[in-house]
Amino acid sequence: MASFTEINAITISLILILSFTLPASTSAQQQCDSASTGGCHDKAKSLQLKLIAIFSILVASMIGVCLPLFSRMIPALMPDRDLFVVVKAFASGVILATGYMHVLPDSFNDLMSDCLPINPWKKFPFTTFVAMLSAILTLVMDSFTMSFYKKHGFDKKGGGVDGEKVNNGERRLGNVENGGAHVGRCDGFNGGANDKDSMLLRNRVVAQVLEIGIVVHSVVIGLSMGASNNPCTIRPLIAALCFHQLFEGMGLGGCILQAEYGMKIKAILVFFFSTTTPFGIVIGIGLSNVYSERSPTALIVVGLLNASSAGLLNYMALVDLLAADFMGPKLQDSMRLQAWSFIAVLLGAGGMSLMAKWA
């Protein structure tokens, strides 16, 4: 969790630093700024809409991410049931469309803007290059994290019966050897408890890495809304972002549920997801007098952050969520469940793609 918190701090720090490194305004820059505001500029009305957005997006985010966590109260939505698999496929389609239809186009718009110099920003496809590097780095982080925990284990304090114990509601991994408590290796090839431990470990890595990608994007969209004084743009964004956070939260909540974290870690993950976009809006409101979303520095920083987030989300959605489920034994053993899951993916991706018209 330390690395996750550090990445959040780095992202927010970059955006704060950006507000104090803006170059002096030139006539060309003034044209960019005036073009971005259009004919709809009302600071007082915009502030009212932003305050509404903070509350509504916070509520929508909390509902979305918490729904899967309370699904254990509904037998049909337990992780081992078919309905949970279909719902998770829908949420995975939402996350996939978020990367391809929301975050990646935003990065293209920023880094190909007329407010940036032609050389080098229009001479080289920085968006796709950074997204590719981000996907590769996500794979590296994924692989090394798995290797580290397989080698050193989750818990040095000992195990329990069948290599598992529960501490404050959180399942721990361990292994009992020669009558003593030792940390076991999560090989996944030895069957039994080790296979379950490996799957649990995988789910925990996926939940944390996915949250990082979502949070980076959430800070950026929150900042953009908070810094805008255009009520004509903010009004449709509120509804679109509420649905966006609701469905995205369902995908993340499903991953957190499968990771079987204790209440403390669950609360931290829910808190960061739910508050990051409203916090970005608050930062944007505070910087609205000095921050210009069309300034070269803002376009470059936000564009690169969006490209990084897009690469991470696309990798996670395709490799860790969709491919892992569709190539897993549960779906491979049932063509009917596969078909329903494919339909759910298309519905999730299609619905989120439709929202790209407004957000």
PDB file of N, CA and C in Angstrom, residues 46-84:
ATOM      1  N   SER A  46     -20.510  28.456 -12.592  1.00  0.00           N
ATOM      2  CA  SER A  46     -19.597  27.312 -12.658  1.00  0.00           C
ATOM      3  C   SER A  46     -19.272  26.797 -11.268  1.00  0.00           C
ATOM      4  N   LEU A  47     -19.066  27.714 -10.319  1.00  0.00           N
ATOM      5  CA  LEU A  47     -18.739  27.301  -8.953  1.00  0.00           C
ATOM      6  C   LEU A  47     -19.892  26.516  -8.328  1.00  0.00           C
ATOM      7  N   GLN A  48     -21.126  26.959  -8.563  1.00  0.00           N
ATOM      8  CA  GLN A  48     -22.285  26.220  -8.052  1.00  0.00           C
ATOM      9  C   GLN A  48     -22.324  24.799  -8.617  1.00  0.00           C
ATOM     10  N   LEU A  49     -22.082  24.687  -9.917  1.00  0.00           N
ATOM     11  CA  LEU A  49     -22.101  23.369 -10.557  1.00  0.00           C
ATOM     12  C   LEU A  49     -20.964  22.485 -10.041  1.00  0.00           C
ATOM     13  N   LYS A  50     -19.818  23.090  -9.770  1.00  0.00           N
ATOM     14  CA  LYS A  50     -18.683  22.309  -9.258  1.00  0.00           C
ATOM     15  C   LYS A  50     -18.984  21.752  -7.862  1.00  0.00           C
ATOM     16  N   LEU A  51     -19.636  22.552  -7.023  1.00  0.00           N
ATOM     17  CA  LEU A  51     -19.995  22.079  -5.688  1.00  0.00           C
ATOM     18  C   LEU A  51     -21.001  20.925  -5.765  1.00  0.00           C
ATOM     19  N   ILE A  52     -21.943  21.042  -6.708  1.00  0.00           N
ATOM     20  CA  ILE A  52     -22.881  19.936  -6.937  1.00  0.00           C
ATOM     21  C   ILE A  52     -22.122  18.700  -7.417  1.00  0.00           C
ATOM     22  N   ALA A  53     -21.146  18.919  -8.305  1.00  0.00           N
ATOM     23  CA  ALA A  53     -20.360  17.804  -8.853  1.00  0.00           C
ATOM     24  C   ALA A  53     -19.573  17.086  -7.767  1.00  0.00           C
ATOM     25  N   ILE A  54     -18.989  17.843  -6.837  1.00  0.00           N
ATOM     26  CA  ILE A  54     -18.200  17.227  -5.760  1.00  0.00           C
ATOM     27  C   ILE A  54     -19.055  16.232  -4.978  1.00  0.00           C
ATOM     28  N   PHE A  55     -20.245  16.667  -4.593  1.00  0.00           N
ATOM     29  CA  PHE A  55     -21.114  15.802  -3.795  1.00  0.00           C
ATOM     30  C   PHE A  55     -21.638  14.622  -4.608  1.00  0.00           C
ATOM     31  N   SER A  56     -22.148  14.891  -5.813  1.00  0.00           N
ATOM     32  CA  SER A  56     -22.781  13.833  -6.612  1.00  0.00           C
ATOM     33  C   SER A  56     -21.766  12.788  -7.074  1.00  0.00           C
ATOM     34  N   ILE A  57     -20.573  13.229  -7.467  1.00  0.00           N
ATOM     35  CA  ILE A  57     -19.548  12.277  -7.915  1.00  0.00           C
ATOM     36  C   ILE A  57     -19.036  11.452  -6.736  1.00  0.00           C
ATOM     37  N   LEU A  58     -18.910  12.083  -5.562  1.00  0.00           N
ATOM     38  CA  LEU A  58     -18.492  11.343  -4.364  1.00  0.00           C
ATOM     39  C   LEU A  58     -19.491  10.236  -4.039  1.00  0.00           C
ATOM     40  N   VAL A  59     -20.779  10.559  -4.070  1.00  0.00           N
ATOM     41  CA  VAL A  59     -21.814   9.566  -3.761  1.00  0.00           C
ATOM     42  C   VAL A  59     -21.823   8.453  -4.805  1.00  0.00           C
ATOM     43  N   ALA A  60     -21.767   8.831  -6.097  1.00  0.00           N
ATOM     44  CA  ALA A  60     -21.780   7.826  -7.170  1.00  0.00           C
ATOM     45  C   ALA A  60     -20.566   6.901  -7.071  1.00  0.00           C
ATOM     46  N   SER A  61     -19.405   7.465  -6.762  1.00  0.00           N
ATOM     47  CA  SER A  61     -18.187   6.665  -6.637  1.00  0.00           C
ATOM     48  C   SER A  61     -18.302   5.671  -5.486  1.00  0.00           C
ATOM     49  N   MET A  62     -18.812   6.140  -4.347  1.00  0.00           N
ATOM     50  CA  MET A  62     -18.934   5.263  -3.185  1.00  0.00           C
ATOM     51  C   MET A  62     -19.937   4.141  -3.441  1.00  0.00           C
ATOM     52  N   ILE A  63     -21.044   4.483  -4.093  1.00  0.00           N
ATOM     53  CA  ILE A  63     -22.039   3.446  -4.408  1.00  0.00           C
ATOM     54  C   ILE A  63     -21.432   2.405  -5.347  1.00  0.00           C
ATOM     55  N   GLY A  64     -20.756   2.871  -6.397  1.00  0.00           N
ATOM     56  CA  GLY A  64     -20.184   1.950  -7.377  1.00  0.00           C
ATOM     57  C   GLY A  64     -19.164   1.000  -6.791  1.00  0.00           C
ATOM     58  N   VAL A  65     -18.209   1.533  -6.013  1.00  0.00           N
ATOM     59  CA  VAL A  65     -17.135   0.682  -5.496  1.00  0.00           C
ATOM     60  C   VAL A  65     -17.607  -0.186  -4.338  1.00  0.00           C
ATOM     61  N   CYS A  66     -18.644   0.258  -3.621  1.00  0.00           N
ATOM     62  CA  CYS A  66     -19.121  -0.517  -2.469  1.00  0.00           C
ATOM     63  C   CYS A  66     -20.133  -1.593  -2.828  1.00  0.00           C
ATOM     64  N   LEU A  67     -20.823  -1.446  -3.949  1.00  0.00           N
ATOM     65  CA  LEU A  67     -21.824  -2.439  -4.339  1.00  0.00           C
ATOM     66  C   LEU A  67     -21.252  -3.864  -4.373  1.00  0.00           C
ATOM     67  N   PRO A  68     -20.116  -4.101  -5.061  1.00  0.00           N
ATOM     68  CA  PRO A  68     -19.584  -5.467  -5.069  1.00  0.00           C
ATOM     69  C   PRO A  68     -19.148  -5.937  -3.682  1.00  0.00           C
ATOM     70  N   LEU A  69     -18.697  -5.007  -2.825  1.00  0.00           N
ATOM     71  CA  LEU A  69     -18.218  -5.399  -1.501  1.00  0.00           C
ATOM     72  C   LEU A  69     -19.351  -5.895  -0.618  1.00  0.00           C
ATOM     73  N   PHE A  70     -20.575  -5.424  -0.875  1.00  0.00           N
ATOM     74  CA  PHE A  70     -21.734  -5.888  -0.108  1.00  0.00           C
ATOM     75  C   PHE A  70     -22.479  -7.022  -0.809  1.00  0.00           C
ATOM     76  N   SER A  71     -21.922  -7.468  -1.947  1.00  0.00           N
ATOM     77  CA  SER A  71     -22.609  -8.513  -2.705  1.00  0.00           C
ATOM     78  C   SER A  71     -22.619  -9.853  -1.985  1.00  0.00           C
ATOM     79  N   ARG A  72     -21.743 -10.029  -0.985  1.00  0.00           N
ATOM     80  CA  ARG A  72     -21.744 -11.285  -0.235  1.00  0.00           C
ATOM     81  C   ARG A  72     -23.057 -11.487   0.516  1.00  0.00           C
ATOM     82  N   MET A  73     -23.800 -10.402   0.722  1.00  0.00           N
ATOM     83  CA  MET A  73     -25.104 -10.531   1.380  1.00  0.00           C
ATOM     84  C   MET A  73     -26.147 -11.118   0.439  1.00  0.00           C
ATOM     85  N   ILE A  74     -25.840 -11.116  -0.872  1.00  0.00           N
ATOM     86  CA  ILE A  74     -26.763 -11.665  -1.868  1.00  0.00           C
ATOM     87  C   ILE A  74     -26.146 -12.951  -2.412  1.00  0.00           C
ATOM     88  N   PRO A  75     -26.708 -14.109  -2.120  1.00  0.00           N
ATOM     89  CA  PRO A  75     -26.102 -15.382  -2.534  1.00  0.00           C
ATOM     90  C   PRO A  75     -25.802 -15.453  -4.037  1.00  0.00           C
ATOM     91  N   ALA A  76     -26.672 -14.882  -4.873  1.00  0.00           N
ATOM     92  CA  ALA A  76     -26.485 -14.962  -6.327  1.00  0.00           C
ATOM     93  C   ALA A  76     -25.272 -14.178  -6.808  1.00  0.00           C
ATOM     94  N   LEU A  77     -24.775 -13.237  -5.974  1.00  0.00           N
ATOM     95  CA  LEU A  77     -23.636 -12.406  -6.375  1.00  0.00           C
ATOM     96  C   LEU A  77     -22.342 -12.803  -5.658  1.00  0.00           C
ATOM     97  N   MET A  78     -22.305 -13.969  -5.065  1.00  0.00           N
ATOM     98  CA  MET A  78     -21.076 -14.461  -4.462  1.00  0.00           C
ATOM     99  C   MET A  78     -20.042 -14.694  -5.561  1.00  0.00           C
ATOM    100  N   PRO A  79     -18.731 -14.517  -5.263  1.00  0.00           N
ATOM    101  CA  PRO A  79     -17.701 -14.633  -6.303  1.00  0.00           C
ATOM    102  C   PRO A  79     -17.681 -15.961  -7.044  1.00  0.00           C
ATOM    103  N   ASP A  80     -18.207 -17.038  -6.451  1.00  0.00           N
ATOM    104  CA  ASP A  80     -18.168 -18.332  -7.130  1.00  0.00           C
ATOM    105  C   ASP A  80     -19.416 -18.591  -7.966  1.00  0.00           C
ATOM    106  N   ARG A  81     -20.322 -17.629  -8.029  1.00  0.00           N
ATOM    107  CA  ARG A  81     -21.551 -17.810  -8.799  1.00  0.00           C
ATOM    108  C   ARG A  81     -21.395 -17.247 -10.220  1.00  0.00           C
ATOM    109  N   ASP A  82     -22.224 -17.773 -11.131  1.00  0.00           N
ATOM    110  CA  ASP A  82     -22.153 -17.362 -12.538  1.00  0.00           C
ATOM    111  C   ASP A  82     -22.517 -15.894 -12.725  1.00  0.00           C
ATOM    112  N   LEU A  83     -23.490 -15.398 -11.952  1.00  0.00           N
ATOM    113  CA  LEU A  83     -23.920 -14.011 -12.104  1.00  0.00           C
ATOM    114  C   LEU A  83     -22.783 -13.044 -11.781  1.00  0.00           C
ATOM    115  N   PHE A  84     -21.968 -13.383 -10.775  1.00  0.00           N
ATOM    116  CA  PHE A  84     -20.833 -12.524 -10.431  1.00  0.00           C
ATOM    117  C   PHE A  84     -19.854 -12.446 -11.603  1.00  0.00           C
TER     118      PHE A  84
END
